[in-house]
Coordinates of C-alpha atoms (C1' of nucleotides) in Angstrom, one line a residue:
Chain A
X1 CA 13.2 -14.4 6.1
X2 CA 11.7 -12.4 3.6
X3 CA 10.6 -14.6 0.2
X4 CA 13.0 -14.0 -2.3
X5 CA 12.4 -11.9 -5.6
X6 CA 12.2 -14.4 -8.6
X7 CA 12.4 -12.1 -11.6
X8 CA 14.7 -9.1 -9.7
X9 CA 13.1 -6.3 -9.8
X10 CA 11.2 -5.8 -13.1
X11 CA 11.6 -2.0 -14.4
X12 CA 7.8 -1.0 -13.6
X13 CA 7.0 1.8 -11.4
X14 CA 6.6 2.1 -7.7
X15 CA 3.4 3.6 -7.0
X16 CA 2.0 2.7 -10.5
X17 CA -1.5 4.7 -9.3
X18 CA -0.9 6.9 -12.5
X19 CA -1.4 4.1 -14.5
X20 CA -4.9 3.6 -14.0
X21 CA -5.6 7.1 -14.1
X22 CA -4.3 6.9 -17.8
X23 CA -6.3 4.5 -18.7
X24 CA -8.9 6.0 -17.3
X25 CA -8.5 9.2 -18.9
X26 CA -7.7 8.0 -22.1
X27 CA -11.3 5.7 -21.9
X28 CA -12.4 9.7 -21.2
X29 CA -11.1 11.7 -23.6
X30 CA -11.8 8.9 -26.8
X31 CA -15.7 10.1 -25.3
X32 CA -15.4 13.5 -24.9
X33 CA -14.4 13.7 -28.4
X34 CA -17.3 12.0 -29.8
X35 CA -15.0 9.1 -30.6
X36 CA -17.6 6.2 -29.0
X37 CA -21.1 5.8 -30.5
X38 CA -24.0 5.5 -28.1
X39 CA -24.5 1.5 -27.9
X40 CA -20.9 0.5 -28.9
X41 CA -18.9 -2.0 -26.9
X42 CA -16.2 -2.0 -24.9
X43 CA -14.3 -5.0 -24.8
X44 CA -11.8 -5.3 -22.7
X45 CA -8.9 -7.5 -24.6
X46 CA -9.2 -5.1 -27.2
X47 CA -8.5 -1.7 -24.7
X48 CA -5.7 -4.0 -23.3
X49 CA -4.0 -4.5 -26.3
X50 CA -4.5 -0.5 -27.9
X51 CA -3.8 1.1 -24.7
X52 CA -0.9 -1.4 -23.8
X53 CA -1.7 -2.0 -20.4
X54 CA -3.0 -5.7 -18.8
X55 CA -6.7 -6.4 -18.9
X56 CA -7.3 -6.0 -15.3
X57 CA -5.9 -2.2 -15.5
X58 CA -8.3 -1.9 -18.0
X59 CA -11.3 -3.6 -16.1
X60 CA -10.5 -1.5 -13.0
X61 CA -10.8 1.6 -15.2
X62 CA -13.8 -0.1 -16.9
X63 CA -15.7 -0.4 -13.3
X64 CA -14.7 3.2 -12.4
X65 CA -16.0 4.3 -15.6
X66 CA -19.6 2.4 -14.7
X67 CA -19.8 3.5 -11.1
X68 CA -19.5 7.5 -11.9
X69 CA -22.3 6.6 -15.1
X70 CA -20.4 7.2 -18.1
X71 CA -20.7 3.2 -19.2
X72 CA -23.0 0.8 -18.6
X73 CA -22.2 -2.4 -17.3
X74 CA -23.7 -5.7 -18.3
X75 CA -23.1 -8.8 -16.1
X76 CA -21.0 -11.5 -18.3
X77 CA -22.3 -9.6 -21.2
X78 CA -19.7 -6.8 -21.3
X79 CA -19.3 -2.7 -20.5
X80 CA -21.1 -0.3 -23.2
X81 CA -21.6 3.6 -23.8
X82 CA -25.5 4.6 -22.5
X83 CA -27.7 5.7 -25.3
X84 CA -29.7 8.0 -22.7
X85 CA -32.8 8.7 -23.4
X86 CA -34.1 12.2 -23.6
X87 CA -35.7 11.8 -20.0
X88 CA -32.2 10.8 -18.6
X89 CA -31.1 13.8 -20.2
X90 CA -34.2 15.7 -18.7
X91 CA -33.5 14.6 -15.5
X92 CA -30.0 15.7 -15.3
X93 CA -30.5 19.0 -16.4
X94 CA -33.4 19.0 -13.4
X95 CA -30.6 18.4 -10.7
X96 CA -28.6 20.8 -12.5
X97 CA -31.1 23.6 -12.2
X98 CA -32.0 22.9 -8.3
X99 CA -27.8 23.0 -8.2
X100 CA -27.0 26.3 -10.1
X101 CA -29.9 28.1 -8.9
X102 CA -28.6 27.6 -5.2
X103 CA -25.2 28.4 -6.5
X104 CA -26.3 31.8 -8.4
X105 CA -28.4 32.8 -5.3
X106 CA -25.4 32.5 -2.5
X107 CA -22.9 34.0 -5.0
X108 CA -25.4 36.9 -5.6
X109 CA -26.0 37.0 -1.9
X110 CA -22.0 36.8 -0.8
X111 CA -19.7 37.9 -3.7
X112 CA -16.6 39.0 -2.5
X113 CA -14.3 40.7 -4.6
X114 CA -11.9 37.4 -5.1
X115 CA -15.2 35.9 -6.8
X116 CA -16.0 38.9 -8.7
X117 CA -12.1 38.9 -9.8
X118 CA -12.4 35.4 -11.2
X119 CA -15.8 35.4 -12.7
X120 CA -15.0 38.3 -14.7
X121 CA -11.5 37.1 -15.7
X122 CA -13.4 33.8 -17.1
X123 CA -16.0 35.6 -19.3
X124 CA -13.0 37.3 -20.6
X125 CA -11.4 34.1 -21.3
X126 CA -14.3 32.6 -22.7
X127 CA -14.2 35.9 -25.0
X128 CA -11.1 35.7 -26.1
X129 CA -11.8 32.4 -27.3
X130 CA -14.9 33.1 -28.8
X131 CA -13.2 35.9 -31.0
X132 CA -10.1 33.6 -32.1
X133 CA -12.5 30.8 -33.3
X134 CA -10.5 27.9 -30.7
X135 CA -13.4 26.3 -30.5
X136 CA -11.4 23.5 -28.3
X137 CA -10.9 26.3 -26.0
X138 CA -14.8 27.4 -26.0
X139 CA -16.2 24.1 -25.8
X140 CA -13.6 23.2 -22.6
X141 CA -14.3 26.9 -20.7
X142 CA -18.4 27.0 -21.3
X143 CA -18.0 23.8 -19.2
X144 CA -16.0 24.7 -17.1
X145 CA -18.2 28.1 -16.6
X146 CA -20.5 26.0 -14.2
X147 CA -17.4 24.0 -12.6
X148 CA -16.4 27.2 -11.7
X149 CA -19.6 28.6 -10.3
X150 CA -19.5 25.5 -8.0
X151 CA -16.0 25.9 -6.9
X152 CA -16.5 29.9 -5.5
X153 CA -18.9 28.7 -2.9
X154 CA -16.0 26.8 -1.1
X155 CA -18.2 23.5 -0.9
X156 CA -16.1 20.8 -2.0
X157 CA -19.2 17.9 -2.1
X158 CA -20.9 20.9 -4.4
X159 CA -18.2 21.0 -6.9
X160 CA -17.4 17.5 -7.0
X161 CA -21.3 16.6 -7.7
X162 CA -21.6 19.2 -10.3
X163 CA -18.4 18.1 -11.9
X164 CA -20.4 14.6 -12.4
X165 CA -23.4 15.7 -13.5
X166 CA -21.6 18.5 -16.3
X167 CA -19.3 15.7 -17.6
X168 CA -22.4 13.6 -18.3
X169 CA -24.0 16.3 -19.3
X170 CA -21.2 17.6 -21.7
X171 CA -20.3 13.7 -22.9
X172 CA -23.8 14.2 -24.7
X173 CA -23.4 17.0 -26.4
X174 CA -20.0 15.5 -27.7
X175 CA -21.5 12.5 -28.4
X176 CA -24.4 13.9 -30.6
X177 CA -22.9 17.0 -31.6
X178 CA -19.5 16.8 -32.2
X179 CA -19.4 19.7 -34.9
X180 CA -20.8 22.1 -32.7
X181 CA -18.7 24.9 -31.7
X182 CA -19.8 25.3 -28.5
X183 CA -21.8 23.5 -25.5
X184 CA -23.4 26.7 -24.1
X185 CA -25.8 28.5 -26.0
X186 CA -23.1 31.4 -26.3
X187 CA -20.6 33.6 -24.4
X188 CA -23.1 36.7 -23.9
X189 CA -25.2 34.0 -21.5
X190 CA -22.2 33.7 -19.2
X191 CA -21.5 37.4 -19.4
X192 CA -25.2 38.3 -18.1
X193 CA -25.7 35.7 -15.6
X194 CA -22.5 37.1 -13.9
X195 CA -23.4 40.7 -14.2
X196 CA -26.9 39.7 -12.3
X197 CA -24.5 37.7 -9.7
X198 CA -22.1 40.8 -9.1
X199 CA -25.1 43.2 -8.8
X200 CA -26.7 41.3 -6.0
X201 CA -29.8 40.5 -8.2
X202 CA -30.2 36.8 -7.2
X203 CA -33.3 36.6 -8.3
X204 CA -32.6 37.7 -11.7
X205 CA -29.6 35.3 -11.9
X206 CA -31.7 32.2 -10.9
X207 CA -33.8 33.1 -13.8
X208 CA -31.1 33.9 -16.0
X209 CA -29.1 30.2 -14.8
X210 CA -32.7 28.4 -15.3
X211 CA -33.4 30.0 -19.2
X212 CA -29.8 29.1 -20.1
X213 CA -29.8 25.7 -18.7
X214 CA -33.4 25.2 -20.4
X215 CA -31.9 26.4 -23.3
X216 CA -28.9 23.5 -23.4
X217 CA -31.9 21.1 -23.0
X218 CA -33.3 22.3 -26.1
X219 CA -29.8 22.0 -28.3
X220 CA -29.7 17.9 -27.3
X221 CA -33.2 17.7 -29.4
X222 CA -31.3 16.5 -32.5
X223 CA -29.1 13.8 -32.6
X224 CA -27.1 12.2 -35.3
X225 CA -27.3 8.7 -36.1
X226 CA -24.0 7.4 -34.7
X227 CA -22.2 6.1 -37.0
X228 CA -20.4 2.7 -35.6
X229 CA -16.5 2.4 -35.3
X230 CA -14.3 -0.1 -34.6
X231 CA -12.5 0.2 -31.0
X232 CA -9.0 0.7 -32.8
X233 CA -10.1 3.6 -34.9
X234 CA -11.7 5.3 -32.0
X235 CA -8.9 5.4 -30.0
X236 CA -6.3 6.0 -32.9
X237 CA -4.0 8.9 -31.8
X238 CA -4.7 8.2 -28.0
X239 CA -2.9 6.3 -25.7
X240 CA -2.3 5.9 -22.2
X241 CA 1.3 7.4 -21.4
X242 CA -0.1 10.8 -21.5
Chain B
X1 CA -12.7 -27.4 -29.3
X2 CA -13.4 -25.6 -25.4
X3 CA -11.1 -26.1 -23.3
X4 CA -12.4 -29.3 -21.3
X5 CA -13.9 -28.2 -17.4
X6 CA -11.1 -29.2 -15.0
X7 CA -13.0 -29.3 -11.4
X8 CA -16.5 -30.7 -13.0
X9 CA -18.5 -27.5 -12.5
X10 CA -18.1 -26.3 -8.7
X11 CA -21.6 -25.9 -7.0
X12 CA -20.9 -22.1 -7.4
X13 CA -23.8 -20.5 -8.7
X14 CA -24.0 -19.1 -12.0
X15 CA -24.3 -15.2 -11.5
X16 CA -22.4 -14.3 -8.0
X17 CA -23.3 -11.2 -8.4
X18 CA -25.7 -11.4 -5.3
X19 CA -22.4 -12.4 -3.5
X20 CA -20.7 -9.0 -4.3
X21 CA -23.6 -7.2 -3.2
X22 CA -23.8 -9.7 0.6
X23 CA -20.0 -8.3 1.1
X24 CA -20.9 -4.8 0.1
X25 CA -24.0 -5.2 2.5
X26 CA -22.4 -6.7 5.2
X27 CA -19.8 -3.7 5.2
X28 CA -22.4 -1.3 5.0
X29 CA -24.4 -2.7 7.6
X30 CA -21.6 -2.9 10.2
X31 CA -20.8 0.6 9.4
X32 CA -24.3 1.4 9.5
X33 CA -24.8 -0.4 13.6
X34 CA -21.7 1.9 14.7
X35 CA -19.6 -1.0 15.0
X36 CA -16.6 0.7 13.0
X37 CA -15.3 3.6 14.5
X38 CA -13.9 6.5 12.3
X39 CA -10.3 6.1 11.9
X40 CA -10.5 2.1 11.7
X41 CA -8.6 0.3 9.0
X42 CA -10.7 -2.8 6.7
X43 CA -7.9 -5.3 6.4
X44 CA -8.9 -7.4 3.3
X45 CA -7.2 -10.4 4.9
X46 CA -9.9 -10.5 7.6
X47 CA -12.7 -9.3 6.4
X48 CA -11.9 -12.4 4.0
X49 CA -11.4 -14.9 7.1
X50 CA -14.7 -12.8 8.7
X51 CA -17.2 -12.9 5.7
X52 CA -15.8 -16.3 4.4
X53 CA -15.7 -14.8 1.0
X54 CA -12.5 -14.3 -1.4
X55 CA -10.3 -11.5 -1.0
X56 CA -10.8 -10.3 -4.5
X57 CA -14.4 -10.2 -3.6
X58 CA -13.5 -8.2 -0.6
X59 CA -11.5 -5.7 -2.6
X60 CA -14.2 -5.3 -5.1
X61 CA -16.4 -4.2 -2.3
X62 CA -14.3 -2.2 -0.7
X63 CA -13.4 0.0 -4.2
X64 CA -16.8 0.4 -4.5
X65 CA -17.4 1.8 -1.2
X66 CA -14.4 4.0 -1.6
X67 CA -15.9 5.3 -4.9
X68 CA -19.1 5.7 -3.3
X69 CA -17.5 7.5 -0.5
X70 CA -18.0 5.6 2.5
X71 CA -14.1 5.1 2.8
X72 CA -11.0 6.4 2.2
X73 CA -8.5 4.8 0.4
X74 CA -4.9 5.3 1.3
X75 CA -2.1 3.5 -1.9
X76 CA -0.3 1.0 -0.3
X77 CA -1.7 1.7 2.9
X78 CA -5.5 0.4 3.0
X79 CA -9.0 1.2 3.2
X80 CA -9.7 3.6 6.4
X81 CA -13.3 4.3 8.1
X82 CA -13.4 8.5 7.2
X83 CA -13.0 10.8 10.0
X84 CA -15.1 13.7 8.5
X85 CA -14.7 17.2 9.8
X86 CA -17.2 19.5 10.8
X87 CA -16.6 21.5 7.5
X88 CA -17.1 18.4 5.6
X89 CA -20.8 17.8 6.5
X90 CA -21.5 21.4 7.2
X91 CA -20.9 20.9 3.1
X92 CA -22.9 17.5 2.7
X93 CA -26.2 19.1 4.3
X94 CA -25.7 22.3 2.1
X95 CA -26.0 21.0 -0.9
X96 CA -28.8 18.6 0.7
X97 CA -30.4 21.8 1.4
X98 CA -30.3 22.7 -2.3
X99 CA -31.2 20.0 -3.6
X100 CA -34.4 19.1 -0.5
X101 CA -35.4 22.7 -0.8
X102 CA -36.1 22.4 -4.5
X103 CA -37.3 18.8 -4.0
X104 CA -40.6 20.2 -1.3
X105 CA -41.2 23.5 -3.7
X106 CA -42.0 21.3 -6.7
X107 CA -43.9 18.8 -4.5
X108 CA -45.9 21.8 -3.1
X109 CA -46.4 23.2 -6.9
X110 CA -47.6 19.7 -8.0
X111 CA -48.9 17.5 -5.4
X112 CA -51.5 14.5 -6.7
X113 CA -53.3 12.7 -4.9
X114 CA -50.8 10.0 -5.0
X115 CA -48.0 11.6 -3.8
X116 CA -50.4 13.0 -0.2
X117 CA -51.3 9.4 -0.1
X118 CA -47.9 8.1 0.2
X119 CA -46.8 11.0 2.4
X120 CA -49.2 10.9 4.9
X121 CA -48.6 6.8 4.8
X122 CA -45.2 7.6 6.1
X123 CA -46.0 9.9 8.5
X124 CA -48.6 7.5 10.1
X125 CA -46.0 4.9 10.0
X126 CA -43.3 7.0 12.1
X127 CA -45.6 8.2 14.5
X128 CA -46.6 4.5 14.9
X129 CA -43.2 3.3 15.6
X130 CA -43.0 6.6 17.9
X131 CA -45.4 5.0 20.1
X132 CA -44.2 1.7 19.9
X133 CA -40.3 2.5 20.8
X134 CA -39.4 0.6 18.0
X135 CA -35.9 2.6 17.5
X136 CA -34.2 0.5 14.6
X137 CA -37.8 1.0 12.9
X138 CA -37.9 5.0 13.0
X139 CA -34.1 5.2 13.0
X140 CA -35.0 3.7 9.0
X141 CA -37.8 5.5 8.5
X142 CA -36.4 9.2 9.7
X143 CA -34.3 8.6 6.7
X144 CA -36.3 7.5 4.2
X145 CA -38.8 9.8 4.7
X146 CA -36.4 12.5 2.6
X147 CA -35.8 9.6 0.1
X148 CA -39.2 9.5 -0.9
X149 CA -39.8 13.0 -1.4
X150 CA -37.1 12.9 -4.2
X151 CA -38.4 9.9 -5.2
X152 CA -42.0 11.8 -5.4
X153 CA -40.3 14.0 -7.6
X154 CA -40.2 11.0 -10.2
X155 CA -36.5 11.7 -11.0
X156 CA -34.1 9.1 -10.8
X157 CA -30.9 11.2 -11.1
X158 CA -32.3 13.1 -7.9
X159 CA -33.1 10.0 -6.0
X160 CA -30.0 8.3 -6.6
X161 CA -27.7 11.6 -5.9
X162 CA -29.8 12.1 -2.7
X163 CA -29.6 8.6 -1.3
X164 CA -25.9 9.0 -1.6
X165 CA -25.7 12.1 0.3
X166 CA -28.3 10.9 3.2
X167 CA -26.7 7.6 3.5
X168 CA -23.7 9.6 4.1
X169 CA -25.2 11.9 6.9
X170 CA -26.7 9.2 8.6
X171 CA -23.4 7.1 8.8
X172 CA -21.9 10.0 10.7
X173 CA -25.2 9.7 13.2
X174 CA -24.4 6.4 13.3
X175 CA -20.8 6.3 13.9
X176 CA -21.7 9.5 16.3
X177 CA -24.5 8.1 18.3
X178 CA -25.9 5.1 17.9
X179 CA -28.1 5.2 21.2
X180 CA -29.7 8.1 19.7
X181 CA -33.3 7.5 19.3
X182 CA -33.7 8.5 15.4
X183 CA -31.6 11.0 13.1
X184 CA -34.3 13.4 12.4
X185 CA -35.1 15.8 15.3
X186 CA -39.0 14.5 15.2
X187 CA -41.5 12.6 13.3
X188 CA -43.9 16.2 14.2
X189 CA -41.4 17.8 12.1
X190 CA -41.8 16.0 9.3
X191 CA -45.4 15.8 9.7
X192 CA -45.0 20.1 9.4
X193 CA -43.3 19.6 6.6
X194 CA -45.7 17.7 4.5
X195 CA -48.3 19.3 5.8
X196 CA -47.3 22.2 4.3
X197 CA -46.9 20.9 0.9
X198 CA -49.9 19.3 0.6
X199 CA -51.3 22.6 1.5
X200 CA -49.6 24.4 -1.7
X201 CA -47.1 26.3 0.9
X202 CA -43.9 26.0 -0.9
X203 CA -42.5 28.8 1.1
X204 CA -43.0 27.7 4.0
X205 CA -41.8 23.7 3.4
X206 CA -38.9 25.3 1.7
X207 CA -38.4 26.8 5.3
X208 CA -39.8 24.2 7.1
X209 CA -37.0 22.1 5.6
X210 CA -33.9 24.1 5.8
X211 CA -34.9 24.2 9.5
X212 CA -35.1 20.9 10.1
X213 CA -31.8 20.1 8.3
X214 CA -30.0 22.9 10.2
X215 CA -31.5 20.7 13.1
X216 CA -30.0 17.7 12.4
X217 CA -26.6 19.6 12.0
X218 CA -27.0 20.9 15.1
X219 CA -27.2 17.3 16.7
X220 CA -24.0 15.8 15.1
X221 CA -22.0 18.6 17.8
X222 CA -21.2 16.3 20.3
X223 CA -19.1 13.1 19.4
X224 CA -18.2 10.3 21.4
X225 CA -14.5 9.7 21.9
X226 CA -15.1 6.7 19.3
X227 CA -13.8 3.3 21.0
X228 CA -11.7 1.0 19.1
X229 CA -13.1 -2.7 18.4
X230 CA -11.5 -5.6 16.4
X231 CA -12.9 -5.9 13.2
X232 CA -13.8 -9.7 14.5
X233 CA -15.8 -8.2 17.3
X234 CA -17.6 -5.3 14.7
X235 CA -18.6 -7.9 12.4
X236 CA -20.5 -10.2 14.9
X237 CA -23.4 -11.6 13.7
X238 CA -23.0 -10.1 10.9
X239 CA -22.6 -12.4 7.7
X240 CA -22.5 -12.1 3.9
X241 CA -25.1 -15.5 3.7
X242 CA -27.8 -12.2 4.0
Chain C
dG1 C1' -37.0 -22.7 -46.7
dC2 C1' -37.1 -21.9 -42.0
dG3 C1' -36.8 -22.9 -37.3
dT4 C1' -34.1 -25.3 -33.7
dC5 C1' -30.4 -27.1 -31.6
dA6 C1' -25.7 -28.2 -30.8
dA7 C1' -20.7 -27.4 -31.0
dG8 C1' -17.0 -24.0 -31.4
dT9 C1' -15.2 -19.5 -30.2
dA10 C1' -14.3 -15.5 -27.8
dA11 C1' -15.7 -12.7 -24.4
dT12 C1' -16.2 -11.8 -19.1
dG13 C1' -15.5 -13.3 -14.2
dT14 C1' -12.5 -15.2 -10.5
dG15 C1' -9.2 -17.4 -7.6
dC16 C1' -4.3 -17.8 -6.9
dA17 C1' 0.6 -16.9 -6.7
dC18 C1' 3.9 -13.6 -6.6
dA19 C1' 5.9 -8.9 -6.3
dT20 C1' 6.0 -4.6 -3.8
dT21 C1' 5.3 -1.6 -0.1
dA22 C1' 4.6 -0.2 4.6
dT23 C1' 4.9 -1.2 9.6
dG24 C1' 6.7 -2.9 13.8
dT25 C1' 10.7 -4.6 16.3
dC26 C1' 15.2 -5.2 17.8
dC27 C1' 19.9 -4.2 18.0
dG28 C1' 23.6 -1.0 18.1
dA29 C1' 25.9 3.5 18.4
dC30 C1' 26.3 7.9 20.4
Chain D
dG1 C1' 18.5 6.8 27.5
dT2 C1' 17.4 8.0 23.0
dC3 C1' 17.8 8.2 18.3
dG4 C1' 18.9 5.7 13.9
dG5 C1' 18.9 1.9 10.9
dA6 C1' 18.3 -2.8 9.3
dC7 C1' 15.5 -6.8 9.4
dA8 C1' 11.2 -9.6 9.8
dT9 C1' 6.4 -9.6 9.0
dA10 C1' 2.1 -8.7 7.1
dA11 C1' -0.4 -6.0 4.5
dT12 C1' -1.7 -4.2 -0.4
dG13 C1' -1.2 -4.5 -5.6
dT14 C1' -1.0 -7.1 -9.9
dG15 C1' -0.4 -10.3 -13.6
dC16 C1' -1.8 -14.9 -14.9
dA17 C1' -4.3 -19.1 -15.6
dC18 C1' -8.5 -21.1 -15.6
dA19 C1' -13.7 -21.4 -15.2
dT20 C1' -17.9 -19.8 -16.9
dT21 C1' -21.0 -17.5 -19.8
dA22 C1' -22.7 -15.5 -24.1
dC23 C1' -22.6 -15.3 -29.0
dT24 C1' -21.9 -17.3 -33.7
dT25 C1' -21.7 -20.6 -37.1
dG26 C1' -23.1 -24.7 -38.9
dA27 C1' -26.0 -28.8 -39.7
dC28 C1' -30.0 -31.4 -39.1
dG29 C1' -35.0 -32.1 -38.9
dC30 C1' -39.5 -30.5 -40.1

DNA sequence: GCGTCAAGTAATGTGCACATTATGTCCGAC
DNA sequence: GTCGGACATAATGTGCACATTACTTGACGC
């Protein structure tokens, strides 16, 4: 026979997988906006207890977190937020550029008029936003600008690789510059870049993708001095019910 | 005061965490020989009994291979071997031919003396286990001969994102056929290949390259009908002592 | 006064027991 | 004979208790 139930059926969930993907994106979003310094800690008994979940949900988000490279991971030491150094940075933006340029060169080279639909419906978007000051809005759609780039050339391994390497990529510029309005250099960049697509000019969109990704490098040069928080204030207002 | 040791400090050594890397590698290998066909199921219970190692330990590894996308992980169901489609590495060696195509342009751009001494070192090296028939030896070396021109690029975002995307191509040769000789067409090919960028060509590696990858896509056509084994029988010989 | 070391404390890491879910099997009704 | 459902079994998922490690505080010796 089966082993009986000793505490009948406690009132949790069935599946429960949305769980960890709260906690997860909770960990996310206290990053994205600028909420963890660069070097702070994560402990996990203290996540357990703000989030209200059990540790281990919070270690299994923890080691998600470290294996995609948003934390760092220290054996018996603990789980921190990377201060990347400027080469890091460097480096991603390199990928990025061998990336977009492909991108920008097959879009140029096979833009049908679905693509051309959605690009332009995003730069006016991205317009919209620019004009009504929602700089929430901006920030989120000059990100996902590139995500969607990705996404038009039907190559799921493409999009989900660039989605890795923009988050990272984005994480630093909420991490050092919060107060900024935007991530992207401006709107008009976007606008061009997808003019040059639509009229077949790869070559002039690979340019125009390289100069504005050079140009995001070149924003990351200063960087505030992080300012240390305690774990509670950082996550105050966010929580993992979602 | 600490709470007082209970078993008087088990001979388990201090770290472990070489033991979560032997099951990781002990998984990886097997998948690696062919011995797990795609479609199989990695029961935690036996790979426990198999690699005489926890089952926690066994999860660990298997979460991080899921993550790294070697498996597929079904909720409630278990951890699967990955059939992948046609479409699916059609997409894999796309954006591999981004990424190698911008990898042998820079390389041609900036070439020391370094970087033709360490290329032609590999290239002797294949055609000397060419001659030899050693097939495990080139099998390796076909492989990491497009690591190390990422790695001659001296970024370690670009190494680490192309390593997971080769390991990935070569699992399928692998799982498709392991009798196969090596997983790159030729070593002359190769040898074309660096030829030309140690000769300044860029054009023609970047040609050379997108060639040879279109190659190796070519080859993964036929499949075997992909027998069934025991996960007993796959792991054979294979242990997490390393 | 400063460096060193030892004990306490709180973190991380891990094995275990239990709950939950899916799968396979058998019996019965139509 | 086949379809449907309930039961038994074995897997996965999770919370908990404990072991181990690192950090901190304090005292002692130089």
């Amino acid at each position: 026979m089966a082993r009986p139930p000793r505490k009948a059926a406690s009132r949790r969930r069935k599946g429960d997988v949305a769980a960890d993907e709260a906690v997860y994106g909770a960990i996310r979003r206290a990053m994205h906006m600028g909420r963890l310094s660069p070097g702070a800690k994560l402990q996990e008994p203290v996540l357990a207890r703000v989030l209200k979940v059990s540790r281990e949900r919070v270690r299994k988000a923890l080691h998600r977190l470290v294996h995609e490279g948003w934390l760092t991971a220290v054996p018996n030491r603990g789980t921190f937020v990377p201060a990347l150094s400027v080469e890091e940075m460097r480096n991603i933006y390199d990928v990025r550029s061998m990336l977009e340029e492909g991108i920008v060169r097959r879009l140029s080279r096979e833009a049908s008029s679905i693509v051309a639909q959605r690009l332009r419906a995003h730069i006016t978007e991205e317009r919209a936003a620019t004009r009504s000051g929602d700089r929430g809005r901006l920030f989120a759609l000059s990100g996902e600008f590139h995500i969607l780039l990705a996404e038009l050339c039907g190559n799921d391994e493409l999009s989900k690789l660039l989605r890795g390497l923009l988050t990272r990529s984005t994480m630093h510029f909420s991490l050092a510059a919060p107060e900024r309005l935007h991530n992207c250099a401006g709107p008009h960049e976007h606008g061009d870049i997808v003019a040059a697509i639509l009229d077949g000019k790869g070559e002039r969109a690979s340019k125009l993708m390289l100069s504005h990704l050079r140009g995001l490098v070149a924003l990351q040069s200063a960087r505030p001095p992080a300012k240390a928080v305690s774990l509670e204030e950082a996550f105050r207002g966010i929580s993992a019910a979602r």
